[in-house]
Structure formats: structure tokens, C-alpha cells
Amino acid sequence: MIRLPVFAIAAVIFASPAFADTVCRREQDIEQLTKTNGLYKYGEMSLDGDIGEIAYVNNGTRKYFSVKRRGNCFYDAAFLSEEQYEQRFQFEGEGEGDTDSNVVEYAPFTDFPVKSPYSGQSKAPDFAGRDKKFYSYRTRIKKGLEAGPNYAGEFSIIQFGCGTSCSVVFIANNRTGQVFDFPFSGEGFGPTELRYRATSSLLMITRRDGEKCVMESMTFTNDKWKRISTAPLGPADACYDSFDENFARYQKAQNKEVANAGATTDLSDTSKPADARQTEKAASLPSTSSPSGAESGKLKAVYQNYMFVRTCYDLRAGSIPTYINSDQMEKAKQAASVIEKSILATQPKIDKDAVWRDAEAEMKTLLSALNQGAGKFISVIHNDCASIYASMLKFSGATGGPISKDF
């Protein structure tokens, strides 16, 4: 019997938000699907005896997914809307205003993987020479190194209290023994909370910045701290809340910013990217007393999709893996041209240049956020790029067609 590859199953499920099936699937298939879509297990509830239903969520993209389990059999897999998710799942201790205690798991640590983690013996610092400025803290630093790397493959983050709302932080290299300062250590920044992993070069911190609390993302590269982003969380007292609570605030603000990037975006179907939903919504609009208005909306959505796909191409042009390769980019260009000509053929008075400028203005924030991912491959962005590209081809009629025998 020929078995479909796992990625084919995942693609079918991702492409159809209404997907549900009774086929018994392997746990590996479900794991691959959820990983592909950036979904994390939230919890499981018992339905009847040995049958349980597992909930998966992605707080960043607002995707919700459920699957039933009986023994080693997984079935009835389905993407859910946020409303369906809230109606179906109500875990113990969860309620209005509660936050996810595991929300930090949705932080993009996997987007900053470590290639060669250090597994050798930790080297002692040179407190008599190179590292003598840290001599007063030698006991704590040595103990931190003895525990092995806990950040970015070869480093140890060492943090300890220095009074109320104060903590001292150092970073030491297990491979070389060298000790480094941390930019937000000591008084003036507390309370501070750090999140990091041995398998990732990303470090996140909540800290006080004057009269406000901020969340900072950074990496330690070539023995220097590099800031990725800084986001306000509220007044300084917000830093007394848990990291998970503040991360939930951060995600809520990010989601709002992305949603506001396109005011006409339909966020009801969260299994598809915002721009793909916007195009489908525009394409389904009925004719009104002003036909050119509806057609202008369709044309603007097409332009926005093209801008998104072009940005996907530019981000990883010449890299492996790509988001959009050169052949796909050429097809996207042709698809946009076909749709544009079709619309202008029925509404020749539309000012396409003005529509392009409007589309460009609405996409500015979203594309700026997308460009922050330059230099690394992010699976969620890859999925959005592929989905919007497929949507463009669908509406241009470029999908399908005969397949030539090539063997």
C-alpha cells in the first residue's frame, strides 16, 4: 500500500479550515501538522472513558486546532475559529481574564536555533587576568558554569538577587571561561525576568525603563548583545507581574497592530493569513450601486497580495530554503497582471495607480514587521507566503492544468 507523506496530509488539513476526518492517524502525523503551523498543545480534556480531545493553539497567529485521541489513534482533526475554540474548551482554572500559564512557550525561540551546542567540560574563568573585574562574584559564577550551558549552546546565564527589585546578571562562556556583563544588571532595571533556552540564541527580558515596563528581545553574537526589539508593556508596576502575563500583553498588542495594518481585513477565519482572507473577502463582494468601488477593493487586495509575495521573495532570494522561489515569483507577477487586466476590462475608469498607492499605505506596517524576519527562516512566515501565493494563482485561474509525463 502506498502511503502519503506526512507533509501532504498537513498541507491538505492546512488548506481547509473546515477539515475534519475520521481516519485514524499516527501521533507523528499530528506532531508534524502542529509543528508546521506553529501550534502548541494547550491541554486535553476527557470526553468519554478512554477518549480525549486535545487543544492546540498559536497565540501569535490566533490559530486553534483540535484532535480526538483514543489509544494510539488520532482522528476528527479540525482547525477551529476562536469562538469555536472557546465554546469547546474550558480547562480547569481558565476563565475570563485569565492568562495562559505556558504562554511563554509561544515565544519564537525556535526561530534562533543553535547550530553547534557545546558538550565539553566547562572551562574556568581567568579571575587573575582577563576576568578579574568579576572576581567578587567568582563563587556564583563558578557554580553557574558547573551546571553547564543554559543559553545559546555554550553560555551560562547567571542571575542572583541584590535587594528589593534588583538582580545581578552575568553571562559566561563554558567553552572559553570568559565572563561578560549583561546590559540590564543591578539597580535601576528591576524587577527583571529573563527567559532563554540552551538551544536558542534568543533572550527575552521584562525590565523597568524609567516610568514604564518594557519587553526586550536580544541575542548575544560575537560577544556583543544585539537588540532585536523593545515593546512597551505599561507602567513600571507591570514588571511586577509574571513574565507570562506580560508576554500575553505583548502578543495582544502585536496582534492588534497587525490587524490594524489593514482595516478591511476579515479576522474571522484564523486558519488563513490575513491578506489571503482579505482577497477572498473582496472577491466575494456582491455588486453594489457603485460597481467600481467593489472592483477597486478587489484590485487593492490583489495588489496587497502581490506586495506580500514580493516581500517573501525578496527576504530569502538566493537563500535555502526560500519562501518564494524565482519561478513562483514570475507566476505571481503573471497572476497579478491577469487579474488586473480582468478587473480593468470591466471597470476601465479605475485609477490603478491610486489604488496601488492606497494598497501600499495599508501594507506598510505589515510588510515592515515581515522584514524584521530577514536573515532567518521562520516556518509561520513560510506558511503565510505559500498560502497567499496559492490564493493569487487561484483567482487568476492559473492553478491546475495538464501534467506532462517526465519519466
Coordinates of N, CA, C and O in Angstrom, one line a residue, residues 275-276 279-280 299-310 324 328-340 356 384-399:
D275 N -4.0 38.5 4.8 CA -4.1 39.0 3.4 C -4.8 38.1 2.5 O -5.5 38.5 1.5
A276 N -4.7 36.8 2.7 CA -5.4 35.8 1.9 C -6.9 35.9 2.2 O -7.7 35.9 1.3
T279 N -8.3 39.0 0.4 CA -8.5 38.8 -1.0 C -9.8 38.1 -1.3 O -10.6 38.4 -2.2
E280 N -10.0 37.0 -0.5 CA -11.2 36.1 -0.7 C -12.4 36.9 -0.4 O -13.5 36.8 -1.0
L299 N -9.1 45.0 -6.6 CA -7.8 45.3 -7.2 C -6.8 45.6 -6.1 O -5.7 45.2 -6.2
K300 N -7.3 46.3 -5.1 CA -6.4 46.7 -4.0 C -5.9 45.4 -3.3 O -4.7 45.3 -2.9
A301 N -6.8 44.5 -3.0 CA -6.5 43.2 -2.4 C -5.5 42.4 -3.2 O -4.5 41.8 -2.6
V302 N -5.6 42.4 -4.5 CA -4.7 41.8 -5.4 C -3.3 42.4 -5.3 O -2.3 41.7 -5.2
Y303 N -3.3 43.7 -5.3 CA -2.0 44.4 -5.2 C -1.3 44.1 -3.8 O -0.1 43.9 -3.8
Q304 N -2.1 44.1 -2.8 CA -1.6 43.8 -1.5 C -1.0 42.4 -1.4 O 0.0 42.2 -0.8
N305 N -1.7 41.4 -2.0 CA -1.2 40.1 -2.0 C 0.1 40.0 -2.8 O 1.1 39.3 -2.4
Y306 N 0.2 40.7 -3.9 CA 1.4 40.8 -4.7 C 2.5 41.4 -3.9 O 3.7 40.9 -3.9
M307 N 2.3 42.4 -3.2 CA 3.3 43.1 -2.3 C 3.8 42.1 -1.3 O 5.0 42.0 -1.0
F308 N 2.9 41.3 -0.7 CA 3.3 40.4 0.3 C 4.2 39.3 -0.3 O 5.2 39.0 0.3
V309 N 3.7 38.7 -1.4 CA 4.5 37.7 -2.1 C 5.9 38.2 -2.5 O 6.9 37.5 -2.4
R310 N 5.9 39.4 -3.0 CA 7.2 40.0 -3.5 C 8.1 40.2 -2.3 O 9.3 39.9 -2.4
I324 N 9.6 32.1 -1.4 CA 9.1 32.1 -2.7 C 10.3 32.0 -3.7 O 11.1 32.9 -3.6
Q328 N 8.2 30.8 -8.9 CA 6.9 31.2 -8.3 C 6.7 32.7 -8.4 O 5.6 33.2 -8.6
M329 N 7.8 33.5 -8.2 CA 7.7 34.9 -8.3 C 7.2 35.4 -9.7 O 6.4 36.3 -9.8
E330 N 7.7 34.7 -10.7 CA 7.3 35.0 -12.1 C 5.8 34.7 -12.3 O 5.1 35.5 -12.9
K331 N 5.4 33.6 -11.7 CA 4.0 33.2 -11.9 C 3.1 34.1 -11.1 O 2.0 34.5 -11.5
A332 N 3.5 34.6 -9.9 CA 2.8 35.6 -9.1 C 2.6 36.9 -9.9 O 1.5 37.5 -9.9
K333 N 3.7 37.3 -10.6 CA 3.6 38.5 -11.4 C 2.6 38.4 -12.5 O 1.8 39.3 -12.8
Q334 N 2.7 37.2 -13.2 CA 1.7 37.0 -14.3 C 0.3 36.9 -13.7 O -0.6 37.4 -14.4
A335 N 0.1 36.3 -12.6 CA -1.2 36.2 -12.0 C -1.8 37.5 -11.7 O -3.0 37.8 -11.9
A336 N -1.0 38.4 -11.1 CA -1.4 39.8 -10.7 C -1.8 40.5 -12.0 O -2.8 41.3 -12.0
S337 N -1.0 40.3 -13.0 CA -1.3 41.0 -14.3 C -2.6 40.6 -14.9 O -3.4 41.4 -15.4
V338 N -2.9 39.2 -14.9 CA -4.1 38.7 -15.4 C -5.3 39.2 -14.6 O -6.3 39.6 -15.3
I339 N -5.2 39.2 -13.3 CA -6.4 39.7 -12.5 C -6.6 41.2 -12.7 O -7.7 41.7 -12.9
E340 N -5.5 42.0 -12.8 CA -5.6 43.4 -13.0 C -6.3 43.7 -14.3 O -7.2 44.5 -14.4
W356 N -3.0 51.4 -6.2 CA -1.7 50.8 -5.7 C -1.2 51.6 -4.6 O -0.7 51.1 -3.6
D384 N 2.5 31.4 5.5 CA 1.7 32.5 5.0 C 2.0 32.9 3.6 O 1.2 33.2 2.8
C385 N 3.3 32.9 3.3 CA 3.8 33.2 1.9 C 3.2 32.2 0.9 O 2.7 32.6 -0.1
A386 N 3.2 30.9 1.3 CA 2.7 29.9 0.4 C 1.2 30.0 0.2 O 0.7 29.8 -0.9
S387 N 0.5 30.3 1.3 CA -0.9 30.4 1.2 C -1.4 31.6 0.3 O -2.3 31.5 -0.5
I388 N -0.7 32.7 0.5 CA -1.1 33.9 -0.3 C -0.7 33.7 -1.8 O -1.5 34.1 -2.7
Y389 N 0.4 33.1 -2.0 CA 0.8 32.8 -3.4 C -0.2 31.9 -4.0 O -0.7 32.1 -5.2
A390 N -0.7 30.8 -3.3 CA -1.7 29.9 -3.9 C -3.0 30.6 -4.2 O -3.7 30.4 -5.1
S391 N -3.3 31.6 -3.3 CA -4.5 32.4 -3.4 C -4.5 33.2 -4.7 O -5.5 33.3 -5.4
M392 N -3.3 33.8 -5.0 CA -3.2 34.6 -6.2 C -3.4 33.8 -7.4 O -4.1 34.2 -8.4
L393 N -2.8 32.6 -7.5 CA -2.9 31.7 -8.6 C -4.3 31.3 -8.8 O -4.8 31.1 -9.9
K394 N -5.0 31.0 -7.7 CA -6.4 30.5 -7.7 C -7.3 31.6 -8.4 O -8.1 31.2 -9.3
F395 N -7.1 32.8 -8.0 CA -8.0 33.9 -8.6 C -7.7 34.3 -10.0 O -8.4 34.9 -10.7
S396 N -6.4 33.9 -10.4 CA -6.1 34.3 -11.8 C -6.4 33.1 -12.7 O -6.3 33.2 -14.0
G397 N -6.8 32.0 -12.2 CA -7.1 30.8 -13.0 C -5.9 30.1 -13.4 O -5.9 29.3 -14.3
A398 N -4.8 30.3 -12.7 CA -3.5 29.7 -13.1 C -3.2 28.4 -12.5 O -2.2 27.7 -12.8
T399 N -4.1 27.9 -11.6 CA -3.9 26.7 -10.9 C -4.4 25.5 -11.8 O -5.2 25.7 -12.7

